[in-house]
Tab-separated table of C-alpha atoms and ligand atoms in Angstrom:
chain	number	residue	atom	x	y	z
A	1	MET	CA	-337.192	57.541	62.799
A	2	LYS	CA	-338.184	56.865	66.405
A	3	ARG	CA	-341.199	54.571	66.560
A	4	GLY	CA	-342.748	53.832	69.979
A	5	PHE	CA	-345.007	50.950	70.935
A	6	TYR	CA	-347.833	51.077	73.507
A	7	ILE	CA	-350.097	48.148	74.375
A	8	GLY	CA	-353.278	47.700	76.375
A	9	ARG	CA	-356.624	45.930	76.289
A	10	PHE	CA	-358.489	49.253	76.209
A	11	GLN	CA	-361.746	47.900	77.697
A	12	PRO	CA	-362.524	50.764	77.270
A	13	TYR	CA	-359.925	53.318	76.084
A	14	HIS	CA	-359.843	56.078	78.749
A	15	ASN	CA	-358.269	59.426	79.686
A	16	GLY	CA	-355.314	57.696	81.401
A	17	HIS	CA	-354.352	56.045	78.106
A	18	GLN	CA	-355.023	59.302	76.232
A	19	THR	CA	-352.770	61.331	78.576
A	20	VAL	CA	-349.894	58.856	78.238
A	21	LEU	CA	-350.180	58.784	74.440
A	22	GLN	CA	-350.226	62.589	74.245
A	23	ARG	CA	-346.958	62.591	76.215
A	24	ILE	CA	-345.409	59.892	74.000
A	25	ALA	CA	-346.430	61.887	70.911
A	26	GLN	CA	-344.142	64.712	72.044
A	27	GLU	CA	-341.015	62.563	71.819
A	28	ALA	CA	-341.804	59.875	69.214
A	29	ASP	CA	-341.954	60.280	65.422
A	30	GLU	CA	-344.619	57.570	65.107
A	31	ILE	CA	-346.641	55.506	67.575
A	32	ILE	CA	-347.848	51.923	67.295
A	33	ILE	CA	-350.791	51.084	69.529
A	34	GLY	CA	-351.362	47.380	70.143
A	35	VAL	CA	-354.897	46.319	71.068
A	36	GLY	CA	-354.235	43.300	73.258
A	37	SER	CA	-356.475	40.269	73.877
A	38	ALA	CA	-357.963	41.150	70.493
A	39	GLN	CA	-359.939	37.909	70.274
A	40	LEU	CA	-361.949	38.677	73.424
A	41	SER	CA	-365.298	40.489	73.557
A	42	HIS	CA	-368.742	40.196	75.136
A	43	THR	CA	-367.435	39.305	78.601
A	44	ILE	CA	-367.614	41.369	81.798
A	45	GLU	CA	-363.851	41.992	81.783
A	46	ASN	CA	-363.651	42.421	78.003
A	47	PRO	CA	-366.963	43.801	76.731
A	48	PHE	CA	-365.783	45.408	73.469
A	49	THR	CA	-364.528	43.811	70.251
A	50	SER	CA	-361.099	44.687	68.872
A	51	GLY	CA	-362.788	46.555	66.005
A	52	GLU	CA	-364.788	48.662	68.451
A	53	ARG	CA	-361.612	49.402	70.421
A	54	VAL	CA	-359.799	50.374	67.206
A	55	LEU	CA	-362.640	52.823	66.520
A	56	MET	CA	-362.452	54.346	70.025
A	57	ILE	CA	-358.689	54.864	69.807
A	58	THR	CA	-358.596	56.116	66.217
A	59	ARG	CA	-361.330	58.687	66.778
A	60	ALA	CA	-360.013	59.849	70.166
A	61	LEU	CA	-356.538	60.432	68.700
A	62	ALA	CA	-357.719	62.156	65.512
A	63	SER	CA	-355.925	65.393	66.443
A	64	LEU	CA	-352.852	63.842	68.106
A	65	GLY	CA	-350.470	65.471	65.631
A	66	CYS	CA	-348.260	62.377	65.419
A	67	PRO	CA	-348.817	59.498	62.982
A	68	PHE	CA	-350.100	56.346	64.657
A	69	TYR	CA	-351.093	52.768	63.762
A	70	VAL	CA	-353.674	50.777	65.742
A	71	ILE	CA	-353.081	47.027	65.507
A	72	PRO	CA	-355.154	44.258	67.101
A	73	ILE	CA	-353.022	41.542	68.700
A	74	GLU	CA	-354.509	38.222	69.780
A	75	ASP	CA	-353.259	36.412	72.862
A	76	ILE	CA	-350.970	33.457	72.457
A	77	GLN	CA	-350.819	31.217	75.491
A	78	ARG	CA	-346.982	31.291	75.614
A	79	ASN	CA	-345.435	34.245	77.397
A	80	ALA	CA	-341.916	33.232	76.327
A	81	LEU	CA	-342.856	33.808	72.678
A	82	TRP	CA	-345.125	36.816	73.180
A	83	ALA	CA	-342.643	39.607	72.348
A	84	ALA	CA	-341.782	37.904	69.035
A	85	HIS	CA	-345.494	37.459	68.337
A	86	VAL	CA	-346.082	41.193	68.876
A	87	ARG	CA	-343.174	42.118	66.616
A	88	SER	CA	-344.489	39.820	63.900
A	89	MET	CA	-347.740	41.837	63.824
A	90	THR	CA	-346.435	45.422	64.056
A	91	PRO	CA	-344.229	47.866	62.161
A	92	PRO	CA	-340.676	47.819	63.602
A	93	PHE	CA	-340.244	49.834	66.821
A	94	ASP	CA	-337.324	51.009	68.951
A	95	LEU	CA	-338.957	51.554	72.299
A	96	CYS	CA	-341.875	50.118	74.252
A	97	TYR	CA	-343.801	52.256	76.736
A	98	SER	CA	-345.432	50.164	79.457
A	99	SER	CA	-345.904	50.036	83.214
A	100	ASN	CA	-347.260	46.490	83.189
A	101	PRO	CA	-344.612	44.361	84.982
A	102	LEU	CA	-345.092	41.296	82.745
A	103	VAL	CA	-344.951	43.365	79.533
A	104	VAL	CA	-341.816	45.141	80.792
A	105	ARG	CA	-340.163	41.832	81.640
A	106	LEU	CA	-341.025	40.073	78.368
A	107	PHE	CA	-339.806	42.950	76.172
A	108	ARG	CA	-336.596	43.479	78.167
A	109	GLU	CA	-335.793	39.759	77.866
A	110	ALA	CA	-336.363	40.095	74.124
A	111	GLY	CA	-333.824	42.966	74.022
A	112	VAL	CA	-336.327	45.801	73.546
A	113	LYS	CA	-335.837	49.092	75.432
A	114	VAL	CA	-338.753	49.840	77.781
A	115	GLN	CA	-339.848	53.064	79.489
A	116	SER	CA	-342.569	53.151	82.141
A	117	PRO	CA	-344.807	56.224	81.854
A	118	ALA	CA	-346.213	57.777	85.035
A	119	MET	CA	-349.834	56.924	85.870
A	120	TYR	CA	-352.523	59.556	85.442
A	121	GLU	CA	-355.050	59.590	88.339
A	122	ARG	CA	-355.037	55.806	88.414
A	123	ASP	CA	-357.706	55.466	91.144
A	124	ARG	CA	-360.428	56.748	88.804
A	125	HIS	CA	-358.864	56.211	85.399
A	126	SER	CA	-358.890	52.448	85.092
A	127	GLY	CA	-360.893	50.137	82.866
A	128	THR	CA	-362.026	48.184	85.934
A	129	GLU	CA	-363.473	51.323	87.576
A	130	ILE	CA	-365.186	52.419	84.352
A	131	ARG	CA	-366.827	48.999	83.829
A	132	ARG	CA	-367.891	49.014	87.500
A	133	ARG	CA	-369.542	52.406	87.060
A	134	MET	CA	-371.294	51.305	83.862
A	135	LEU	CA	-372.753	48.274	85.643
A	136	ALA	CA	-373.776	50.351	88.667
A	137	GLY	CA	-375.506	52.964	86.505
A	138	GLU	CA	-373.048	55.651	87.689
A	139	GLN	CA	-371.365	58.461	85.698
A	140	TRP	CA	-368.430	57.105	83.658
A	141	GLU	CA	-368.442	59.530	80.723
A	142	GLU	CA	-366.038	62.019	82.367
A	143	LEU	CA	-363.309	59.338	82.480
A	144	VAL	CA	-363.050	58.754	78.717
A	145	PRO	CA	-362.518	61.086	75.702
A	146	PRO	CA	-365.778	62.428	74.167
A	147	ALA	CA	-365.154	60.344	71.014
A	148	VAL	CA	-365.226	57.180	73.148
A	149	VAL	CA	-368.552	58.164	74.746
A	150	LYS	CA	-369.902	58.455	71.209
A	151	VAL	CA	-368.638	55.029	70.096
A	152	ILE	CA	-370.006	53.327	73.225
A	153	ARG	CA	-373.389	54.986	72.636
A	154	GLU	CA	-373.365	53.944	68.963
A	155	ILE	CA	-372.828	50.284	69.838
A	156	ASP	CA	-375.134	50.401	72.870
A	157	GLY	CA	-372.152	49.271	74.933
A	158	VAL	CA	-373.498	49.861	78.432
A	159	LYS	CA	-376.603	47.814	77.705
A	160	ARG	CA	-374.413	45.015	76.323
A	161	LEU	CA	-372.292	44.992	79.477
A	162	CYS	CA	-375.349	44.966	81.748
A	163	GLN	CA	-376.947	42.181	79.739
A	164	ILE	CA	-373.921	39.861	79.744
A	165	ALA	CA	-373.494	40.457	83.482
A	166	GLN	CA	-376.929	38.925	84.161
A	167	ASP	CA	-377.314	35.222	84.806
A	168	ASP	CA	-379.851	33.054	83.079
A	169	HIS	CA	-382.520	32.524	85.700
B	1	ATP	P1	-358.223	47.213	83.358
B	1	ATP	O1	-358.623	47.746	84.701
B	1	ATP	O2	-359.345	46.604	82.580
B	1	ATP	O3	-357.002	46.329	83.409
B	1	ATP	P2	-356.596	49.465	82.557
B	1	ATP	O4	-357.089	50.811	82.931
B	1	ATP	O5	-355.494	48.871	83.379
B	1	ATP	O6	-357.856	48.492	82.473
B	1	ATP	P3	-355.326	48.447	80.216
B	1	ATP	O7	-355.894	48.402	78.859
B	1	ATP	O8	-355.196	47.200	81.008
B	1	ATP	O9	-356.194	49.522	81.040
B	1	ATP	O10	-353.937	49.187	80.220
B	1	ATP	C1	-353.168	49.532	79.137
B	1	ATP	C2	-351.952	50.259	79.645
B	1	ATP	O11	-352.360	51.528	80.165
B	1	ATP	C3	-351.266	49.525	80.799
B	1	ATP	O12	-349.866	49.581	80.593
B	1	ATP	C4	-351.684	50.313	82.011
B	1	ATP	O13	-350.689	50.273	83.027
B	1	ATP	C5	-351.822	51.727	81.439
B	1	ATP	N1	-352.733	52.553	82.209
B	1	ATP	C6	-353.932	52.193	82.713
B	1	ATP	N2	-354.499	53.195	83.411
B	1	ATP	C7	-353.633	54.231	83.328
B	1	ATP	C8	-353.632	55.566	83.869
B	1	ATP	N3	-354.638	56.020	84.625
B	1	ATP	N4	-352.573	56.356	83.603
B	1	ATP	C9	-351.550	55.892	82.854
B	1	ATP	N5	-351.485	54.656	82.323
B	1	ATP	C10	-352.508	53.825	82.564
B	2	MG	MG1	-354.888	46.760	83.205
């Protein structure tokens, strides 16, 4: 049984993440998706709660054709212990897929095999760009799966982001 692990903050989950996971699904038997910085929400960098992010991912991957688990993972402020913290919260896995240099380093030091998937149109498909477009009132919907558009509408996510970006005078 080959179980792969993929982690992100998913603020929000977008087509770059979706493309990578569809590729992973072709070679893994099961996928574990870690929702990082799970404790954060209602900030400009991290507008959505971990539960909302779980909903986005679960709905967007409904027809993935590979079993997957979505698991919120809170930050611990100790990088040296982070890989063990992740493993304490997830089903066992053989391989981590990540291009984040710190994640790669921490897992390799902990003896976990890591593969770095190729980026998918990274200039447009990034959480930072999507949040920028939401704040600027520009089109962002084309950059995320339709199921994610629906979740963000349901929770009135763009209005939340715009409101928390205002100051109090
Ligand atoms: P932010 O700009 O908020 O950091 P992000 O787009 O980098 O958002 P994350 O949740 O930080 O999204 O990333 C989760 C994982 O997805 C990271 O390993 C990141 O390198 C990867 N990733 C992000 N964008 C893409 C993309 N366009 N194609 C492939 N992988 C991506
Ligand atoms: Mg990132």
